[in-house]
Short mmCIF file of C-alpha atoms in Angstrom, two decimals:
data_model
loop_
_atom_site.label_atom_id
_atom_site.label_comp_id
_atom_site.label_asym_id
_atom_site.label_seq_id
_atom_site.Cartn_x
_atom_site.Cartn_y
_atom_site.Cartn_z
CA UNK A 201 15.92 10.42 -36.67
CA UNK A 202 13.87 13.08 -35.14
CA UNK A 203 16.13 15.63 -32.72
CA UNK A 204 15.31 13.47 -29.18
CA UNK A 205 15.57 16.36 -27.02
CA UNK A 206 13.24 18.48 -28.19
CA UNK A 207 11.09 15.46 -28.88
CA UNK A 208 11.27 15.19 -24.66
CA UNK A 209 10.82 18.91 -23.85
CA UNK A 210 7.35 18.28 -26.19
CA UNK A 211 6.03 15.75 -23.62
CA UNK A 212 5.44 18.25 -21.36
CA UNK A 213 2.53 18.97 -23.79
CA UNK A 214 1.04 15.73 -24.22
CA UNK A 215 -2.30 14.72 -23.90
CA UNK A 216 -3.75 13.53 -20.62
CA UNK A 217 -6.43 11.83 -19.38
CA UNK A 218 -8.89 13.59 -16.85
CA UNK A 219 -7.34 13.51 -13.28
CA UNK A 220 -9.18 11.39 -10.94
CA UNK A 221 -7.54 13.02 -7.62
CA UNK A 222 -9.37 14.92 -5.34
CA UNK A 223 -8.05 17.86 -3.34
CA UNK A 224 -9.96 16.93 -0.37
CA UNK A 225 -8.41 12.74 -0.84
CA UNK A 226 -5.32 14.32 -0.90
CA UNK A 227 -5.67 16.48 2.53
CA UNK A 228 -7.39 13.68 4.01
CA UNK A 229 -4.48 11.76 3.10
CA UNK A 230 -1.88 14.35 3.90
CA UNK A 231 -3.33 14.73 7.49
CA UNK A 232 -3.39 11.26 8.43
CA UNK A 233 0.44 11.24 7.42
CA UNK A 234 1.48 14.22 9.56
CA UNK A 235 -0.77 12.09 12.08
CA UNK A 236 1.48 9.20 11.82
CA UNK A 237 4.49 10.75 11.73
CA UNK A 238 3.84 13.03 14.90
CA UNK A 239 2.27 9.35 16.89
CA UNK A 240 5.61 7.95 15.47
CA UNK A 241 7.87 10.70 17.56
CA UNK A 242 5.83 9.73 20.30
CA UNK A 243 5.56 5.82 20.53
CA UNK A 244 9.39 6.02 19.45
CA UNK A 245 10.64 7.79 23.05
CA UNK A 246 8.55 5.11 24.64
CA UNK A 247 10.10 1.71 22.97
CA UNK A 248 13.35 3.47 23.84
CA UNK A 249 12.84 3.98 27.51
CA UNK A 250 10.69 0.58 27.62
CA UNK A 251 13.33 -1.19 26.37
CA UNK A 252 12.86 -4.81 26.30
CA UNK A 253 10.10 -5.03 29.17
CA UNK A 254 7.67 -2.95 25.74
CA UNK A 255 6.23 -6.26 24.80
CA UNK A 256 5.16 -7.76 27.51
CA UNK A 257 3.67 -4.28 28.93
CA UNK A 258 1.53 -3.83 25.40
CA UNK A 259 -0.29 -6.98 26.24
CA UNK A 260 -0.86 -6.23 30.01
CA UNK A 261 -1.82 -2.75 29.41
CA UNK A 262 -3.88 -2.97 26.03
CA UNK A 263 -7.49 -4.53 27.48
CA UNK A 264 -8.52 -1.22 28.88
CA UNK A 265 -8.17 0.52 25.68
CA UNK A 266 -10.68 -2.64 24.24
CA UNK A 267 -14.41 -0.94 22.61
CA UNK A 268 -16.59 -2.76 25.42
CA UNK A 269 -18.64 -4.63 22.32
CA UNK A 270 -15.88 -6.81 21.66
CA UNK A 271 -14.63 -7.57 25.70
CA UNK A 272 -16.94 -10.31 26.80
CA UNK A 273 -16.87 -12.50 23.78
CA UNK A 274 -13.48 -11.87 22.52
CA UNK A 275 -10.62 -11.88 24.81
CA UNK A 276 -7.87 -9.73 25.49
CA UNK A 277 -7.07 -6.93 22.47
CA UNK A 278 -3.64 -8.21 20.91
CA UNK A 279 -3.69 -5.42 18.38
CA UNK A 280 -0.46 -3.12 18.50
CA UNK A 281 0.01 -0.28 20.66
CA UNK A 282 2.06 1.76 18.84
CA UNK A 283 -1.35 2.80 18.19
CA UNK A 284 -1.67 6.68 17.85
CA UNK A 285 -3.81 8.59 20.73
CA UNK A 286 -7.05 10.42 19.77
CA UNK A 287 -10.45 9.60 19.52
CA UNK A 288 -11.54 5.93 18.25
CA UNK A 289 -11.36 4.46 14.95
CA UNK A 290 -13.64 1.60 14.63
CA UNK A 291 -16.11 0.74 12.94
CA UNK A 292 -19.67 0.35 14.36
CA UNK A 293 -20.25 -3.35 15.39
CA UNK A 294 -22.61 -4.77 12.89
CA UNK A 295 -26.23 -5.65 15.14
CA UNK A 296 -25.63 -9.18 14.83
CA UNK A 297 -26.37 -11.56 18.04
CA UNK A 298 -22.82 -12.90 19.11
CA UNK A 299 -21.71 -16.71 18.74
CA UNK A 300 -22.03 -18.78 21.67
CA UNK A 301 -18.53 -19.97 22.32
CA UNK A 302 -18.11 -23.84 22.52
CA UNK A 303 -14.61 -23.33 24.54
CA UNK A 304 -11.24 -21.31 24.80
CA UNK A 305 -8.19 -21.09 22.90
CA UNK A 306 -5.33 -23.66 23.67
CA UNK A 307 -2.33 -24.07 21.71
CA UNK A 308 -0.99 -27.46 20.41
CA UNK A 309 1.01 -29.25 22.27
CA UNK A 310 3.15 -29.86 19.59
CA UNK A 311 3.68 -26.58 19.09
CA UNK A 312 2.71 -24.42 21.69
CA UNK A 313 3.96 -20.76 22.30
CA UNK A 314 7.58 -19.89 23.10
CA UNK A 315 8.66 -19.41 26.57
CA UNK A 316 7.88 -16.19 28.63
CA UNK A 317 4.85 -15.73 25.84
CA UNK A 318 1.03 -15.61 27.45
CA UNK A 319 -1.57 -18.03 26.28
CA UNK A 320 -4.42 -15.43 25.34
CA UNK A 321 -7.69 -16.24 26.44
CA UNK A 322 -9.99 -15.98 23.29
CA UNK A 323 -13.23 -17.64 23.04
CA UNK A 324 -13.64 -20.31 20.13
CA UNK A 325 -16.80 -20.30 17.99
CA UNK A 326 -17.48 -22.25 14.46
CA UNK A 327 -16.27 -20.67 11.70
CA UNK A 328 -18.97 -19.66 8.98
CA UNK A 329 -16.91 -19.94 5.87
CA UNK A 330 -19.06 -20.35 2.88
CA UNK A 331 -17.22 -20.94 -0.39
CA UNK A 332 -19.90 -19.96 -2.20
CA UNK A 333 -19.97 -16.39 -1.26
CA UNK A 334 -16.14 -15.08 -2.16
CA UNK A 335 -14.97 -17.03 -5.63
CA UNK A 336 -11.43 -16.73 -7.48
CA UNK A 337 -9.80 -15.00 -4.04
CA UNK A 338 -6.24 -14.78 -4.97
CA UNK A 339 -6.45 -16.32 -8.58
CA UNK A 340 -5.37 -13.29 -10.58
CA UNK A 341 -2.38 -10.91 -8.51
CA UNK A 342 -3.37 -8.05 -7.32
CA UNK A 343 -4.13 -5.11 -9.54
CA UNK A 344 -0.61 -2.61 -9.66
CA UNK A 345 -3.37 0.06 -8.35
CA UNK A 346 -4.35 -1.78 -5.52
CA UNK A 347 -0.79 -2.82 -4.64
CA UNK A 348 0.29 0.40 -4.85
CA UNK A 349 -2.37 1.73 -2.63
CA UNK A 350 -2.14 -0.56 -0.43
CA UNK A 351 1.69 -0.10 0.44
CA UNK A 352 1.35 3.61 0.54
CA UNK A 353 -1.13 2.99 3.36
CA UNK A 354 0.72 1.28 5.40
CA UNK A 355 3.39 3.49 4.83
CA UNK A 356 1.32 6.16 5.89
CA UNK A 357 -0.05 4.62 9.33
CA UNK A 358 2.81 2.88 10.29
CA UNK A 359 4.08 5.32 12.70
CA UNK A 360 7.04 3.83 14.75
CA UNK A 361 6.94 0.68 13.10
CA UNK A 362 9.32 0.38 9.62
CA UNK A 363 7.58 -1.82 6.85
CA UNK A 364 9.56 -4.01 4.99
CA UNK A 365 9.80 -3.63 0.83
CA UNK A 366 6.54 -5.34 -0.65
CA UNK A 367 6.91 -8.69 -2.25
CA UNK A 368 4.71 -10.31 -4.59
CA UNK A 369 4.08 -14.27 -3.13
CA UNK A 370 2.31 -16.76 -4.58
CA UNK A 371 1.23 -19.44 -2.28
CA UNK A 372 -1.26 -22.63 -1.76
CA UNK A 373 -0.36 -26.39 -1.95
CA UNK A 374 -2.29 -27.19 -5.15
CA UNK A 375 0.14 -25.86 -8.30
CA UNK A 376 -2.85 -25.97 -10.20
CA UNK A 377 -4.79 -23.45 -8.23
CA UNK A 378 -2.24 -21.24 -6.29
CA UNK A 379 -3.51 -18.21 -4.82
CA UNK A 380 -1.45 -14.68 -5.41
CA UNK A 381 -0.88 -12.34 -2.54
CA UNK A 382 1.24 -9.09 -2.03
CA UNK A 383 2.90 -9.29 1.04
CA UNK A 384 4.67 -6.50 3.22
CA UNK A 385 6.46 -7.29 6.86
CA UNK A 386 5.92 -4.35 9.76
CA UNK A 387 8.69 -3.98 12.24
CA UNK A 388 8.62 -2.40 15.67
CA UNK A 389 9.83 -2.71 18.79
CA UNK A 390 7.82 -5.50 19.60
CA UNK A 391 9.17 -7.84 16.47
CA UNK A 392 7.79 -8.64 12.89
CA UNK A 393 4.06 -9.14 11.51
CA UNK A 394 2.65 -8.56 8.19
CA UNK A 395 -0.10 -7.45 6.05
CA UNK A 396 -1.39 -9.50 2.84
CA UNK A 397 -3.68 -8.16 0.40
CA UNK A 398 -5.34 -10.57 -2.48
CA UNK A 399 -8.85 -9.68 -4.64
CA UNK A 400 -11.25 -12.27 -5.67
CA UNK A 401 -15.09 -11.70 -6.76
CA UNK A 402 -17.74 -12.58 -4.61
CA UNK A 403 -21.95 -13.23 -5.07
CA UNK A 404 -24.64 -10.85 -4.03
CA UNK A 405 -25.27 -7.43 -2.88
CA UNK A 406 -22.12 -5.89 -0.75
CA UNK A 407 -24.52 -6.08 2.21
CA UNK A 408 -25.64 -9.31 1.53
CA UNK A 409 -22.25 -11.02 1.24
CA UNK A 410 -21.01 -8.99 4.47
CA UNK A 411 -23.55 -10.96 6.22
CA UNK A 412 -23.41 -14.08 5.13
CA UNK A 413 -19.61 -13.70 6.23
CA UNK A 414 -19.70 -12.34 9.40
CA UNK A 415 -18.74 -15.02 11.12
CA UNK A 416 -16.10 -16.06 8.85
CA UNK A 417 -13.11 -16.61 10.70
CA UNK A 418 -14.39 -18.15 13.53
CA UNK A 419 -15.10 -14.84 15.60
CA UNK A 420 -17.97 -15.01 18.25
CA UNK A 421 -18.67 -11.80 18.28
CA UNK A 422 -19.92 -9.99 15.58
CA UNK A 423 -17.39 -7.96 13.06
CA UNK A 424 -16.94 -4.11 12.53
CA UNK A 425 -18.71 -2.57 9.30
CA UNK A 426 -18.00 0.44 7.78
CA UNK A 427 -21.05 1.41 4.35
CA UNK A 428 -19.73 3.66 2.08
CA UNK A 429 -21.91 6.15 0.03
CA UNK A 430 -20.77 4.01 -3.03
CA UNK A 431 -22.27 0.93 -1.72
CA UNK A 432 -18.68 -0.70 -1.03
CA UNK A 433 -19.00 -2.24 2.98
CA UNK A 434 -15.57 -2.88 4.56
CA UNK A 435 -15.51 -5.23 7.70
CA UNK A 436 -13.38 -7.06 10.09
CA UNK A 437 -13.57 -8.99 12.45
CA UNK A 438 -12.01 -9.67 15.80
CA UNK A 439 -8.17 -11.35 16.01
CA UNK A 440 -8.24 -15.04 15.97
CA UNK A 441 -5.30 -17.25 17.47
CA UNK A 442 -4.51 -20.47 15.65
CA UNK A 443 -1.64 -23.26 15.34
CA UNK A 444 1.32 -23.44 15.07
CA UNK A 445 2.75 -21.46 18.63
CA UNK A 446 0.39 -18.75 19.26
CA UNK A 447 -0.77 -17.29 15.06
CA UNK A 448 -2.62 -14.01 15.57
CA UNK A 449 -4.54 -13.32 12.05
CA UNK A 450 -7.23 -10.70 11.63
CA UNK A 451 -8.84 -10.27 8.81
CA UNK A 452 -11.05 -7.65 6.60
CA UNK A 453 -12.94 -8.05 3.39
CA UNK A 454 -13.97 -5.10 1.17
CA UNK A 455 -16.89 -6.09 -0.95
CA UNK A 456 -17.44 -3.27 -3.96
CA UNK A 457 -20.70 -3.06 -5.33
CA UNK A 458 -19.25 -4.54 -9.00
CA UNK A 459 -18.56 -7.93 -7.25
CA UNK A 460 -14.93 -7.07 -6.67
CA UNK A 461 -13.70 -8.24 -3.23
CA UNK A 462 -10.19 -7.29 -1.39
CA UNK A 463 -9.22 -9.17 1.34
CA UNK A 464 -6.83 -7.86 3.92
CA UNK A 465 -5.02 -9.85 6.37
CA UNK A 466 -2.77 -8.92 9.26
CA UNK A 467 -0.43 -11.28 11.15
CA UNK A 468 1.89 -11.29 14.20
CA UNK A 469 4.34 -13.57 11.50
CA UNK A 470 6.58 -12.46 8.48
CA UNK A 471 8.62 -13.59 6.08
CA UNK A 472 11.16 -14.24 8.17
CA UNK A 473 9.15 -16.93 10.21
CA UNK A 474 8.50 -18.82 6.96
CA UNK A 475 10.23 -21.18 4.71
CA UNK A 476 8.12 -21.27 0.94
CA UNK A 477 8.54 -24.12 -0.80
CA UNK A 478 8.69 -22.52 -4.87
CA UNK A 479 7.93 -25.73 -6.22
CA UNK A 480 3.92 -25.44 -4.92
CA UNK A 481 3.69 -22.26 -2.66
CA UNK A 482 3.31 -24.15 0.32
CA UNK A 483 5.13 -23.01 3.65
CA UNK A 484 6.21 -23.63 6.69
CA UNK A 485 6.59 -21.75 9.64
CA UNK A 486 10.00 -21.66 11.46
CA UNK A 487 9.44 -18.59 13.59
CA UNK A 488 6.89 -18.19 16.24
CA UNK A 489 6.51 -14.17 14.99
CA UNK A 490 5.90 -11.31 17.48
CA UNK A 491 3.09 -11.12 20.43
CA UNK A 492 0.51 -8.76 19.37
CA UNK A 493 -0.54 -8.15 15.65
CA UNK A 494 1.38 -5.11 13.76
CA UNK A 495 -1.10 -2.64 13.42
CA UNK A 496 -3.87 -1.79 15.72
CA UNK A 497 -7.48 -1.67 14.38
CA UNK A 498 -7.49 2.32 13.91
CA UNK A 499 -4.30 1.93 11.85
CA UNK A 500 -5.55 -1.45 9.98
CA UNK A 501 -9.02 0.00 9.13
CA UNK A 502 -7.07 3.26 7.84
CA UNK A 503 -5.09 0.87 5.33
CA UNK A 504 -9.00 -0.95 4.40
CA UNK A 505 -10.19 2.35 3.62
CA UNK A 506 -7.41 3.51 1.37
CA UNK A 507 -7.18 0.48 -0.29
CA UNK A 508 -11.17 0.98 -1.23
CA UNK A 509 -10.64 3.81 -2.18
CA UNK A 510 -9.01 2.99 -5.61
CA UNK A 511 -11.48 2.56 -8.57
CA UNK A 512 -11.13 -0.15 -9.88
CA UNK B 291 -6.90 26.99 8.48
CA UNK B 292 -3.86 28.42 6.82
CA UNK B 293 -1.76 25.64 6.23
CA UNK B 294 -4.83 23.88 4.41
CA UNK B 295 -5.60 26.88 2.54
CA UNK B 296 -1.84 27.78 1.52
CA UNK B 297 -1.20 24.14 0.41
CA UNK B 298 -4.63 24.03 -1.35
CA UNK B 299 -3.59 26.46 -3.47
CA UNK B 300 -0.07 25.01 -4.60
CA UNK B 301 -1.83 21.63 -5.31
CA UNK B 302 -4.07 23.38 -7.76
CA UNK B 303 -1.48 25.20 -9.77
CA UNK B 304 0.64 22.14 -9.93
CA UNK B 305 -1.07 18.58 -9.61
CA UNK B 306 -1.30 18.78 -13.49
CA UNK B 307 2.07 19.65 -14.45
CA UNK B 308 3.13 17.31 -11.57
CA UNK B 309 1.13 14.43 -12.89
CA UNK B 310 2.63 14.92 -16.43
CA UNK B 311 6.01 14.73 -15.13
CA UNK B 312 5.37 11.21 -13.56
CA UNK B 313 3.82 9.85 -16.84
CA UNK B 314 6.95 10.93 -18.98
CA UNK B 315 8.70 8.84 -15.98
CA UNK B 316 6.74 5.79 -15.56
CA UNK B 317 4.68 5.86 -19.28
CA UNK B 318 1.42 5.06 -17.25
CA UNK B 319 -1.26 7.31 -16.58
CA UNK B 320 -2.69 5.16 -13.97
CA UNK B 321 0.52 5.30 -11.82
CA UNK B 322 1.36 8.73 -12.81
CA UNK B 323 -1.63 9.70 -10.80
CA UNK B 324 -0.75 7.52 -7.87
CA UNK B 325 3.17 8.76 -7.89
CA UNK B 326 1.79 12.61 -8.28
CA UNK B 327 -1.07 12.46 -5.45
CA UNK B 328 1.66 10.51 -3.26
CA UNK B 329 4.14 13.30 -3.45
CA UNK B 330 1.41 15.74 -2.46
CA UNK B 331 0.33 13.88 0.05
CA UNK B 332 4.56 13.47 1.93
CA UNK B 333 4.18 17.70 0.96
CA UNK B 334 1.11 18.23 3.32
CA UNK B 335 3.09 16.76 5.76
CA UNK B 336 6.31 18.78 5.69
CA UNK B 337 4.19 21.81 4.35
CA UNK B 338 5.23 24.24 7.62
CA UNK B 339 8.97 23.51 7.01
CA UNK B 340 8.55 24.08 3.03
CA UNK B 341 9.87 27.23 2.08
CA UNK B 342 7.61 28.86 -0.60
CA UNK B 343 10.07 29.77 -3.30
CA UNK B 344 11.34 26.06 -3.07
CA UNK B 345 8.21 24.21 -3.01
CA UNK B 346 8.32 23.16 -6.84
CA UNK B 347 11.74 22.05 -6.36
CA UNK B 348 10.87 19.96 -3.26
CA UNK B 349 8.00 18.37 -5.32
CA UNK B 350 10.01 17.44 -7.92
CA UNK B 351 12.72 15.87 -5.60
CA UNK B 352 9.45 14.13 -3.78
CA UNK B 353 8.19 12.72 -6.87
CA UNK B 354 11.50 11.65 -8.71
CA UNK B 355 12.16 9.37 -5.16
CA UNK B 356 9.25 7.94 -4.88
CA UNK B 357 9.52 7.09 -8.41
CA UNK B 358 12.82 5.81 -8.19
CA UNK B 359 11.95 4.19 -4.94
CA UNK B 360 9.40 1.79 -6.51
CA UNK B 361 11.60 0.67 -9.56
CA UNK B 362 14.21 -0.40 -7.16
CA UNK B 363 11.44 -2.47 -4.63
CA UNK B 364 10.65 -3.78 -7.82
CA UNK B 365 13.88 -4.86 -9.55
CA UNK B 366 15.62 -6.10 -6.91
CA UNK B 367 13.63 -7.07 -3.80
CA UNK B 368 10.38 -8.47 -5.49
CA UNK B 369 10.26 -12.52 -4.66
CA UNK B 370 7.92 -13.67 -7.28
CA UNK B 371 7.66 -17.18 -7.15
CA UNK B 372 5.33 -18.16 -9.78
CA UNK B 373 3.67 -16.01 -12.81
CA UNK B 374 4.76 -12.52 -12.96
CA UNK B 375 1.51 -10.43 -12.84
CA UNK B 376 -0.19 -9.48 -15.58
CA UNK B 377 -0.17 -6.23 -16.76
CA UNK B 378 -2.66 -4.55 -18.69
CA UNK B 379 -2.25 -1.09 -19.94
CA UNK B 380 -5.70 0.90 -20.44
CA UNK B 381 -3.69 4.41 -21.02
CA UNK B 382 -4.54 6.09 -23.90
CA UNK B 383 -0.99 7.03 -24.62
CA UNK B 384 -0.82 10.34 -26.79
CA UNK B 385 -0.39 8.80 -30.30
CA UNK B 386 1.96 11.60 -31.72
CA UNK B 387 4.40 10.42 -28.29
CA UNK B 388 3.55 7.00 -28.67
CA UNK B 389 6.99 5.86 -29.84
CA UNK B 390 8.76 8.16 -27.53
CA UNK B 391 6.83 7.11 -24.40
CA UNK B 392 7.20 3.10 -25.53
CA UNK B 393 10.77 3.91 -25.86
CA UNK B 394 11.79 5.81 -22.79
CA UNK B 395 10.49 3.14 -20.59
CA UNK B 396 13.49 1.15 -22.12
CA UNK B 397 15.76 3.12 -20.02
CA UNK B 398 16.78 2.40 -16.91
CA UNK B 399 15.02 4.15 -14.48
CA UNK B 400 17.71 6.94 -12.89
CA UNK B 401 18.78 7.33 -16.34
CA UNK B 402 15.04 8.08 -17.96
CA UNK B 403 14.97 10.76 -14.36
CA UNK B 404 18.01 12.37 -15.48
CA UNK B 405 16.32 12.68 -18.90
CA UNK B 406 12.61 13.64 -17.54
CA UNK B 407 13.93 16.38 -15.13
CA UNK B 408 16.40 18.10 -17.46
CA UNK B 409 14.47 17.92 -21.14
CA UNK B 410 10.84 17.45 -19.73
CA UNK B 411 11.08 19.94 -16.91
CA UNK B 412 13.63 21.86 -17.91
CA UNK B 413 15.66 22.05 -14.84
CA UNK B 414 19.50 22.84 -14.65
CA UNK B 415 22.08 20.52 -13.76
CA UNK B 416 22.42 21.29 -10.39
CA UNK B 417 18.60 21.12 -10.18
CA UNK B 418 18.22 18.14 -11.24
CA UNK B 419 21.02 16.52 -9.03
CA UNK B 420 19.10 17.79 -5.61
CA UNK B 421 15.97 15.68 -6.93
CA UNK B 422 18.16 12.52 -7.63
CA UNK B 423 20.34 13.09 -4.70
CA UNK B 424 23.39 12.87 -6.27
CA UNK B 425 26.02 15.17 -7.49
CA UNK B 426 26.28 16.93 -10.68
CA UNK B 427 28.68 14.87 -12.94
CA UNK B 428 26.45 11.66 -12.05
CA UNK B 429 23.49 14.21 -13.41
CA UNK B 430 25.84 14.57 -16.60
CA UNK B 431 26.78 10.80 -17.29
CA UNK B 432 23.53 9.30 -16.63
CA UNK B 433 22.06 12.23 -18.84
CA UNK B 434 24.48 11.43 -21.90
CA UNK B 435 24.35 7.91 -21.21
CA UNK B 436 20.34 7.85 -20.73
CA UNK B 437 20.09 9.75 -24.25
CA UNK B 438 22.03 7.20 -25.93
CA UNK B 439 19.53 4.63 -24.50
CA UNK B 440 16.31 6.24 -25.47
CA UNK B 441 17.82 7.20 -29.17
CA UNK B 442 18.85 3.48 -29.69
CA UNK B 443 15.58 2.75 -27.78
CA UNK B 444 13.44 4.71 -30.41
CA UNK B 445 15.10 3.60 -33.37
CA UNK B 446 14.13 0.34 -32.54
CA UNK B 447 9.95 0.88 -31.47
CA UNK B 448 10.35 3.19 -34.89
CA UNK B 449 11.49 0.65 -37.46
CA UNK B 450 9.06 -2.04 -35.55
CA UNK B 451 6.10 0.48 -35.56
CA UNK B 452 6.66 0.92 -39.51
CA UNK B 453 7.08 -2.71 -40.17
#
């Protein structure tokens, strides 16, 4: 039996792999955090003098803060507003010609939104979802890399709002074919939403598939792209209400050039608004969730851009 | 700017050494990196308040958290309700610590800290009890308790790497 503490002190020594960090990834990092934290000092005075009246004045006050691309075509910005001040975030609007709506939003009656809660005027256009472009989304759970990256992000931007510990949820209504997400609740003053990431592959050239998916979620007007030097595209599109109550989701794909694809999804639901059924993944939802989505587009293009950052 | 500058210069004398200490922690170079860069990165941000002859002992207390931060999400509040994931190691672990490194990730997690921080880095007691948060005789119990663990531990990955 070799002497074990000496055999630890030697580790110290052993060999390593080349580093992959950058300096400059690191600062980047770094200042987006101070960032955060100094918005989070900020926003936090203001949900404690709002008090309960925050909600309701995020959605009244928001619209003015919309980029004017997305105003005509897309109703009312239900993003969050714990959103930090400074210059804009987004991504340029891809040149796409907008959908022509074929009507506006209106919730079911059978489940419509809670009292006191505003029916959001949001133009409804088809939804372009071709199954042929994104494969296998969700099949395999995410990579520990990409998990990990992906909670530090939101760590990072969350600013006033507290997310909850990541869990690992596998969900879908076929056993057979259930689809593997990594989940992580935001909480702020204005309730509980959630992030999801899940990778897949996809068909194509990065550009190619970005396309052929811009309209993928039922969004009339066309969806925010960011190119990287690496030939990785990033884009999301504009939030889209759905049933039951008043579901906000928005949602961004990351398309690398090696046919990986992440997939990104915010919500104004978590956890706590849903009941999983372990025997087949499916849900359902008990809670109606919060008003606006968690994060607002600067903070939920920050968490797309960290997450493609990893190499995979 | 001074702060970048400053801080610029304390990552490159210590990202290595920093990254090291995370492997002998979590046995995987992959996440080593992550857990380093992520305690640089909560650094940067408290940089002005950091006072230079503690920064290496902040670090350290930085790095052994977020460490044992992420064992506890995952031990206790992870709902996995199907498969557990998959995971596929592509380190190439050190062969002459390949037993050590298989076996030290067989001890609980504040335990294998204890271990990393006062053998690996060489810290004192009282050292190493400011990066765990905790007081001194906890530093000494899960220290003698975490050795017993990763001697037992290596007997074991020994006698099944010679069979």
């Amino acid at each position: 039996m070799p002497d074990i503490e000496e055999e630890l002190r030697a580790m110290a020594d052993v060999t390593a792999p080349p580093s992959t960090t950058a300096l400059d990834d690191v600062l980047r990092r770094g200042r987006r955090r101070v960032y955060a934290l100094r918005a989070g000092a900020v926003a936090g005075v203001v949900a404690v003098v709002a008090g309960a009246g925050f909600t309701a004045f995020a959605l009244r006050s928001v619209p003015t803060s919309a980029p004017p691309a997305d105003g005509p075509v897309d109703g009312p910005v239900v993003t969050s507003t714990t959103t930090p001040s400074g210059p804009p975030a987004w991504w340029p609007v891809v040149a796409l010609p907008p959908q022509t709506p074929y009507g506006t939003w209106q919730p079911a009656s059978s489940a419509p939104p809670g009292p006191g809660r505003e029916v959001l005027a949001v133009p409804q256009c088809d939804s372009h979802w071709d199954e042929q472009v994104v494969v296998d989304l969700g099949r395999d759970t995410v990579t520990p890399t990409a998990a990990e990256r992906f909670d530090r992000a939101i760590d990072e931007v969350a600013g006033v709002a507290v997310p909850g510990e990541p869990q690992t949820a596998t969900l879908g209504t076929d056993p057979a074919q259930p689809t593997h997400h990594r989940w992580v609740d935001v909480t702020d003053a204005g309730g509980t939403g959630s992030l999801t990431i899940s990778e897949g592959r996809y068909s194509g050239t990065p550009l190619e598939a970005a396309d052929r998916e811009a309209f993928l979620s039922g969004n009339c007007a066309p969806p925010h792209r960011q190119v990287r030097d690496d030939g990785t595209v990033l884009q999301y599109s504009s939030v889209i209400p759905s049933e039951p109550f008043q579901s906000l989701t928005q949602r961004m794909r990351v398309y690398r050039s090696n046919g990986h694809v992440v997939e990104i999804v915010q919500r104004n639901f978590g956890t706590r608004d849903l009941r999983v059924n372990d025997a087949d993944g499916s849900f359902e939802r008990l809670g109606q969730g919060r008003a606006t989505l968690p994060f607002s587009d600067r903070q939920f293009t920050a968490v797309g851009e960290e997450v493609a950052s990893v190499v995979w | 700017m001074r702060r970048d500058d400053e801080f610029s210069q304390f990552f490159t004398g210590r990202f290595e050494q920093a990254r090291r200490s995370a492997y002998a922690l979590c046995g995987n170079w992959s996440e080593a990196e992550e857990i380093a860069q992520h305690a640089f990165v909560k650094v940067y941000a408290k940089w002005p308040r950091v006072r230079r002859d503690s920064a290496d002992a902040y670090l350290q207390t930085v790095m052994t958290r977020i460490f044992l931060d992420a064992r506890r999400r995952v031990r206790g509040r992870e709902r996995s309700v199907a498969e557990p994931p998959d995971v596929v190691s592509h380190d190439p672990v050190a062969p002459e610590r390949h037993g050590l490194v298989l076996a030290l990730q067989q001890v609980p997690p504040r335990q294998r800290a204890a271990l990393v921080l006062r053998f690996v880095l060489d810290l004192s007691v009282e050292q190493a009890a400011r990066a765990m948060g905790c007081s001194t005789g906890t530093v000494k119990s899960q220290t003698a308790r975490g050795l017993d663990a990763l001697r037992a531990a290596y007997l074991t990955t020994d006698t099944a790497e010679r069979a």
